[in-house]
């Protein structure tokens, strides 16, 4: 008889695996804590520091996992992207062409797209770290990025309260412009609906593939930023207003998943073996670098210099 590990009350216990069944896996969320310059990992709901200044993390915002379990982190203040191994060893992946990097997302070919909050551009990096400008129109202090299953890229514009859609060739059009108040994080569900965190609207808006919007959740939210789906369709939202993570069922029922964070910005999931979760919208997991989970948060606009989302 084969064996497997079964998750029981946050602990791994030995069980049996019936023929033809799959092992149970637990979802592990990772969160960028801008205020602590650290990435926090939640195992069985218990937080621990996964990466900090020793790994090159400084004012972290966006994040993304590759297929080998390496974590890419955008350092907003330092204008760099750091690549961190599963063991927590960091190295600089990119340091040119960045100006307040925030939301990140991988395409199916393993290219990394980064929203430059301070320069109103989106930069594309090859797997080898070579950068080029992908888009510079239709953007206004952009935070969250997300790909749909057809390879179109969506970007949340905080100042003009829109979501911009870019074809794979970079042609821009407005996907949504109603019901948004400083939109931050973006996430697709498994049927192609796009969810947007309304940072100053204290809500999450759900858009059909055709761009028709409705309020998905409006309770338990306080300046929400990053969004991400787990493997069972629950939506997680980061709150910079009260430093919590709110968890919503597919029906929109919310509960507090974690508290005690420090200006959380973005989140991403792996399973308990360190394998990044596939995108909820069915977009293929790219090789060699996996897709950034579409739990991308964003940043608020400061009086003089843009900075990550704070209570203001």
Coordinates of C-alpha atoms in Angstrom, one line a residue:
X1 CA 0.0 0.0 0.0
X2 CA 1.3 3.5 -0.9
X3 CA 1.6 6.1 1.7
X4 CA 1.0 9.8 1.8
X5 CA 1.0 12.8 4.1
X6 CA -2.3 14.1 5.3
X7 CA -2.7 17.5 6.8
X8 CA -4.3 17.3 10.2
X9 CA -4.6 20.5 12.3
X10 CA -1.6 22.0 10.6
X11 CA 0.6 19.0 11.3
X12 CA 1.6 16.3 8.9
X13 CA 0.5 12.8 9.8
X14 CA 1.1 9.5 8.0
X15 CA -1.8 8.0 6.2
X16 CA -2.6 5.7 3.4
X17 CA -3.1 6.5 -0.3
X18 CA -5.8 4.5 -2.1
X19 CA -4.9 3.5 -5.7
X20 CA -5.7 6.3 -8.2
X21 CA -6.0 9.1 -5.6
X22 CA -3.9 12.2 -5.4
X23 CA -1.9 13.4 -2.3
X24 CA -3.5 16.1 -0.3
X25 CA -1.7 19.5 -0.4
X26 CA -1.9 22.6 1.7
X27 CA -1.7 26.1 0.3
X28 CA 1.1 28.2 1.6
X29 CA 0.7 32.0 1.2
X30 CA 3.6 34.4 1.0
X31 CA 3.2 38.1 1.7
X32 CA 5.4 41.1 1.1
X33 CA 5.5 43.2 4.2
X34 CA 6.7 46.6 3.0
X35 CA 6.9 48.1 6.5
X36 CA 9.3 45.3 7.7
X37 CA 11.2 44.9 4.5
X38 CA 10.4 41.2 4.6
X39 CA 8.5 38.4 3.0
X40 CA 6.4 36.5 5.4
X41 CA 5.4 32.8 4.8
X42 CA 2.3 31.3 6.4
X43 CA 2.6 27.5 7.1
X44 CA -0.6 26.1 8.5
X45 CA -1.6 29.7 9.2
X46 CA 1.6 30.3 11.3
X47 CA 3.8 33.2 10.1
X48 CA 7.5 33.1 9.7
X49 CA 10.1 35.3 8.0
X50 CA 11.1 33.8 4.7
X51 CA 13.3 36.6 3.4
X52 CA 14.5 39.9 4.7
X53 CA 17.4 42.3 4.2
X54 CA 19.9 39.5 4.3
X55 CA 18.4 38.2 1.1
X56 CA 18.4 41.6 -0.6
X57 CA 14.8 42.6 0.3
X58 CA 14.2 46.3 0.9
X59 CA 10.7 47.8 0.8
X60 CA 9.3 44.8 -1.1
X61 CA 6.1 45.1 -3.2
X62 CA 5.4 42.7 -6.1
X63 CA 6.3 39.1 -6.1
X64 CA 6.3 36.0 -8.3
X65 CA 7.4 32.4 -8.2
X66 CA 9.2 30.5 -11.0
X67 CA 8.7 26.8 -11.7
X68 CA 11.7 25.9 -9.6
X69 CA 10.3 27.6 -6.6
X70 CA 12.5 30.7 -6.7
X71 CA 10.8 33.8 -5.6
X72 CA 11.1 37.1 -7.5
X73 CA 10.6 40.2 -5.3
X74 CA 10.3 43.9 -6.5
X75 CA 12.2 46.3 -4.2
X76 CA 10.2 49.5 -4.6
X77 CA 12.7 51.9 -3.0
X78 CA 15.8 50.3 -4.4
X79 CA 14.5 49.9 -8.0
X80 CA 15.6 46.3 -8.2
X81 CA 14.2 42.8 -8.6
X82 CA 15.7 40.2 -6.4
X83 CA 15.6 36.4 -7.0
X84 CA 15.4 34.3 -3.9
X85 CA 16.0 30.6 -3.9
X86 CA 13.8 28.2 -1.9
X87 CA 16.5 28.3 0.8
X88 CA 16.3 32.1 1.1
X89 CA 19.5 33.0 -0.8
X90 CA 19.0 36.2 -2.8
X91 CA 20.6 37.7 -5.9
X92 CA 19.8 40.6 -8.1
X93 CA 17.8 39.6 -11.1
X94 CA 17.3 43.1 -12.6
X95 CA 18.4 46.6 -11.7
X96 CA 17.9 48.6 -14.9
X97 CA 14.8 50.1 -16.4
X98 CA 12.9 50.1 -13.0
X99 CA 11.3 53.1 -11.3
X100 CA 9.2 52.2 -8.3
X101 CA 8.5 48.6 -9.4
X102 CA 5.2 47.2 -8.1
X103 CA 3.0 44.6 -9.6
X104 CA 4.6 41.7 -11.5
X105 CA 3.3 38.8 -13.7
X106 CA 4.9 36.2 -15.9
X107 CA 3.7 35.4 -19.4
X108 CA 3.5 31.8 -20.8
X109 CA 7.0 32.1 -22.3
X110 CA 8.6 32.9 -18.9
X111 CA 9.0 36.7 -19.5
X112 CA 8.5 38.8 -16.4
X113 CA 6.4 41.9 -16.7
X114 CA 6.8 44.7 -14.1
X115 CA 4.7 47.8 -13.5
X116 CA 6.8 50.8 -13.0
X117 CA 4.7 52.9 -10.6
X118 CA 6.9 56.0 -10.7
X119 CA 7.4 56.2 -14.5
X120 CA 4.0 54.9 -15.8
X121 CA 5.5 52.1 -17.9
X122 CA 5.5 48.3 -18.0
X123 CA 8.8 46.7 -18.5
X124 CA 9.3 43.2 -19.9
X125 CA 12.3 41.1 -18.8
X126 CA 13.4 37.9 -20.6
X127 CA 14.3 34.9 -18.4
X128 CA 17.9 36.1 -18.6
X129 CA 17.0 39.5 -17.2
X130 CA 17.2 41.6 -20.3
X131 CA 14.7 44.4 -20.1
X132 CA 12.7 46.4 -22.6
X133 CA 9.6 48.7 -22.4
X134 CA 6.5 46.8 -23.2
X135 CA 3.9 49.6 -22.7
X136 CA 4.0 53.4 -21.9
X137 CA 0.5 54.5 -22.9
X138 CA -2.7 54.2 -21.0
X139 CA -0.9 53.9 -17.7
X140 CA -1.2 56.2 -14.6
X141 CA 0.6 55.0 -11.4
X142 CA 0.0 51.4 -12.2
X143 CA 0.1 48.7 -9.6
X144 CA -1.4 45.3 -10.1
X145 CA -0.9 43.2 -13.3
X146 CA -2.7 40.0 -14.4
X147 CA -2.7 37.9 -17.6
X148 CA -5.9 36.3 -18.9
X149 CA -5.8 32.9 -20.6
X150 CA -5.5 34.4 -24.1
X151 CA -2.3 36.2 -23.1
X152 CA -3.7 39.7 -22.7
X153 CA -2.2 41.7 -19.9
X154 CA -4.4 43.8 -17.5
X155 CA -3.1 46.7 -15.5
X156 CA -4.7 48.6 -12.6
X157 CA -4.4 52.4 -12.9
X158 CA -4.9 54.1 -9.6
X159 CA -5.0 57.8 -10.5
X160 CA -7.5 57.5 -13.4
X161 CA -9.5 54.6 -11.9
X162 CA -9.3 52.3 -14.8
X163 CA -8.1 48.8 -15.8
X164 CA -6.2 48.8 -19.0
X165 CA -6.0 45.8 -21.3
X166 CA -2.9 45.1 -23.5
X167 CA -2.8 42.6 -26.3
X168 CA 0.3 40.4 -26.5
X169 CA 1.6 42.9 -29.1
X170 CA 1.1 45.8 -26.6
X171 CA -2.0 47.4 -28.1
X172 CA -3.9 49.1 -25.3
X173 CA -7.6 49.6 -24.6
X174 CA -9.7 50.4 -21.5
X175 CA -11.2 47.2 -20.1
X176 CA -13.1 48.8 -17.2
X177 CA -13.7 52.4 -15.9
X178 CA -16.7 52.2 -13.6
X179 CA -16.9 51.1 -10.0
X180 CA -13.2 51.7 -9.4
X181 CA -11.7 53.9 -6.7
X182 CA -7.9 53.6 -6.8
X183 CA -7.8 50.0 -8.0
X184 CA -4.9 47.9 -6.7
X185 CA -4.5 44.2 -6.9
X186 CA -6.0 42.1 -9.7
X187 CA -6.9 38.3 -9.8
X188 CA -8.8 36.0 -12.2
X189 CA -11.0 33.2 -11.0
X190 CA -11.2 29.9 -12.9
X191 CA -14.0 31.1 -15.1
X192 CA -12.3 34.2 -16.4
X193 CA -13.9 36.8 -14.1
X194 CA -11.4 39.5 -13.1
X195 CA -11.4 40.8 -9.4
X196 CA -10.0 44.2 -8.5
X197 CA -9.2 45.5 -5.0
X198 CA -10.6 49.0 -4.6
X199 CA -8.0 50.5 -2.3
X200 CA -10.0 53.7 -1.4
X201 CA -13.4 52.2 -2.1
X202 CA -13.0 49.5 0.6
X203 CA -14.4 46.9 -1.7
X204 CA -13.6 44.2 -4.2
X205 CA -15.2 44.5 -7.6
X206 CA -15.8 41.5 -9.9
X207 CA -15.8 42.0 -13.7
X208 CA -17.1 39.5 -16.2
X209 CA -15.0 38.8 -19.3
X210 CA -17.0 41.4 -21.0
X211 CA -16.1 44.1 -18.5
X212 CA -19.4 44.3 -16.6
X213 CA -18.7 45.0 -12.9
X214 CA -20.4 44.2 -9.6
X215 CA -19.4 44.4 -6.0
X216 CA -18.1 41.0 -4.8
X217 CA -17.2 42.1 -1.2
X218 CA -17.5 45.2 0.9
X219 CA -17.0 44.0 4.5
X220 CA -13.8 43.2 6.3
X221 CA -11.8 45.4 4.0
X222 CA -9.6 48.3 4.9
X223 CA -7.6 49.8 2.1
X224 CA -7.2 46.5 0.3
X225 CA -4.2 45.9 -1.9
X226 CA -3.0 42.5 -3.1
X227 CA -5.4 39.7 -4.2
X228 CA -4.9 36.0 -4.8
X229 CA -6.9 32.8 -5.1
X230 CA -6.1 29.6 -3.4
X231 CA -6.5 26.1 -4.9
X232 CA -10.1 25.8 -3.8
X233 CA -11.4 29.1 -5.1
X234 CA -11.1 31.2 -1.9
X235 CA -10.0 34.8 -2.5
X236 CA -7.4 36.3 -0.2
X237 CA -7.1 40.1 0.2
X238 CA -4.4 42.1 1.9
X239 CA -5.6 45.1 4.1
X240 CA -3.0 47.9 4.6
X241 CA -5.5 49.8 6.7
X242 CA -5.5 47.3 9.5
X243 CA -2.6 45.0 8.5
X244 CA -4.7 41.9 8.1
X245 CA -5.4 39.2 5.5
X246 CA -9.1 38.7 4.7
X247 CA -10.3 35.3 3.3
X248 CA -13.4 35.2 1.2
X249 CA -15.3 32.1 0.1
X250 CA -16.5 31.8 -3.5
X251 CA -19.8 33.2 -2.2
X252 CA -18.2 36.3 -0.8
X253 CA -18.3 35.4 2.9
X254 CA -15.3 36.9 4.6
X255 CA -13.2 36.0 7.7
X256 CA -9.8 37.1 9.0
X257 CA -7.0 34.7 8.0
X258 CA -4.1 36.6 9.6
X259 CA -3.3 39.8 11.4
X260 CA -0.2 41.6 12.7
X261 CA 1.3 42.4 9.4
X262 CA 3.1 45.7 8.5
X263 CA 1.7 47.4 5.3
X264 CA 1.3 44.2 3.3
X265 CA 1.3 44.7 -0.5
X266 CA 1.2 41.5 -2.5
X267 CA 0.7 37.8 -2.0
X268 CA 1.4 34.6 -3.8
X269 CA 0.8 30.9 -3.1
X270 CA 2.7 27.6 -3.4
X271 CA 1.6 24.2 -2.2
X272 CA 3.4 22.6 0.8
X273 CA 6.0 21.0 -1.5
X274 CA 7.0 24.5 -2.7
X275 CA 5.3 24.2 -6.1
X276 CA 3.6 27.4 -7.2
X277 CA -0.2 27.1 -7.7
X278 CA -1.4 27.2 -11.3
X279 CA -3.3 30.3 -12.3
X280 CA -6.9 30.3 -11.4
X281 CA -7.9 31.5 -14.8
X282 CA -6.3 28.5 -16.5
X283 CA -3.5 30.4 -18.2
X284 CA -0.7 27.9 -18.8
X285 CA 2.2 27.7 -16.2
X286 CA 5.1 29.2 -18.1
X287 CA 8.5 27.5 -18.5
X288 CA 11.2 28.0 -17.4
X289 CA 9.7 30.6 -15.0
X290 CA 6.2 30.0 -13.6
X291 CA 3.5 32.5 -13.6
X292 CA 3.2 35.1 -10.9
X293 CA 0.1 34.2 -9.0
X294 CA -2.5 36.8 -9.8
X295 CA -2.4 38.1 -6.3
X296 CA -1.0 41.5 -7.1
X297 CA -1.5 44.5 -4.8
X298 CA -0.4 48.0 -5.5
X299 CA 0.6 51.4 -4.1
X300 CA -1.1 54.6 -3.1
X301 CA -0.1 58.0 -4.3
X302 CA 1.8 60.2 -1.8
X303 CA 1.9 63.9 -1.8
X304 CA 5.3 64.3 -3.3
X305 CA 6.8 60.9 -4.1
X306 CA 4.7 57.8 -4.7
X307 CA 5.1 55.2 -2.0
X308 CA 3.4 51.9 -1.1
X309 CA -0.2 51.9 0.1
X310 CA -0.5 53.4 3.5
X311 CA -3.3 54.8 5.6
X312 CA -3.9 58.2 4.1

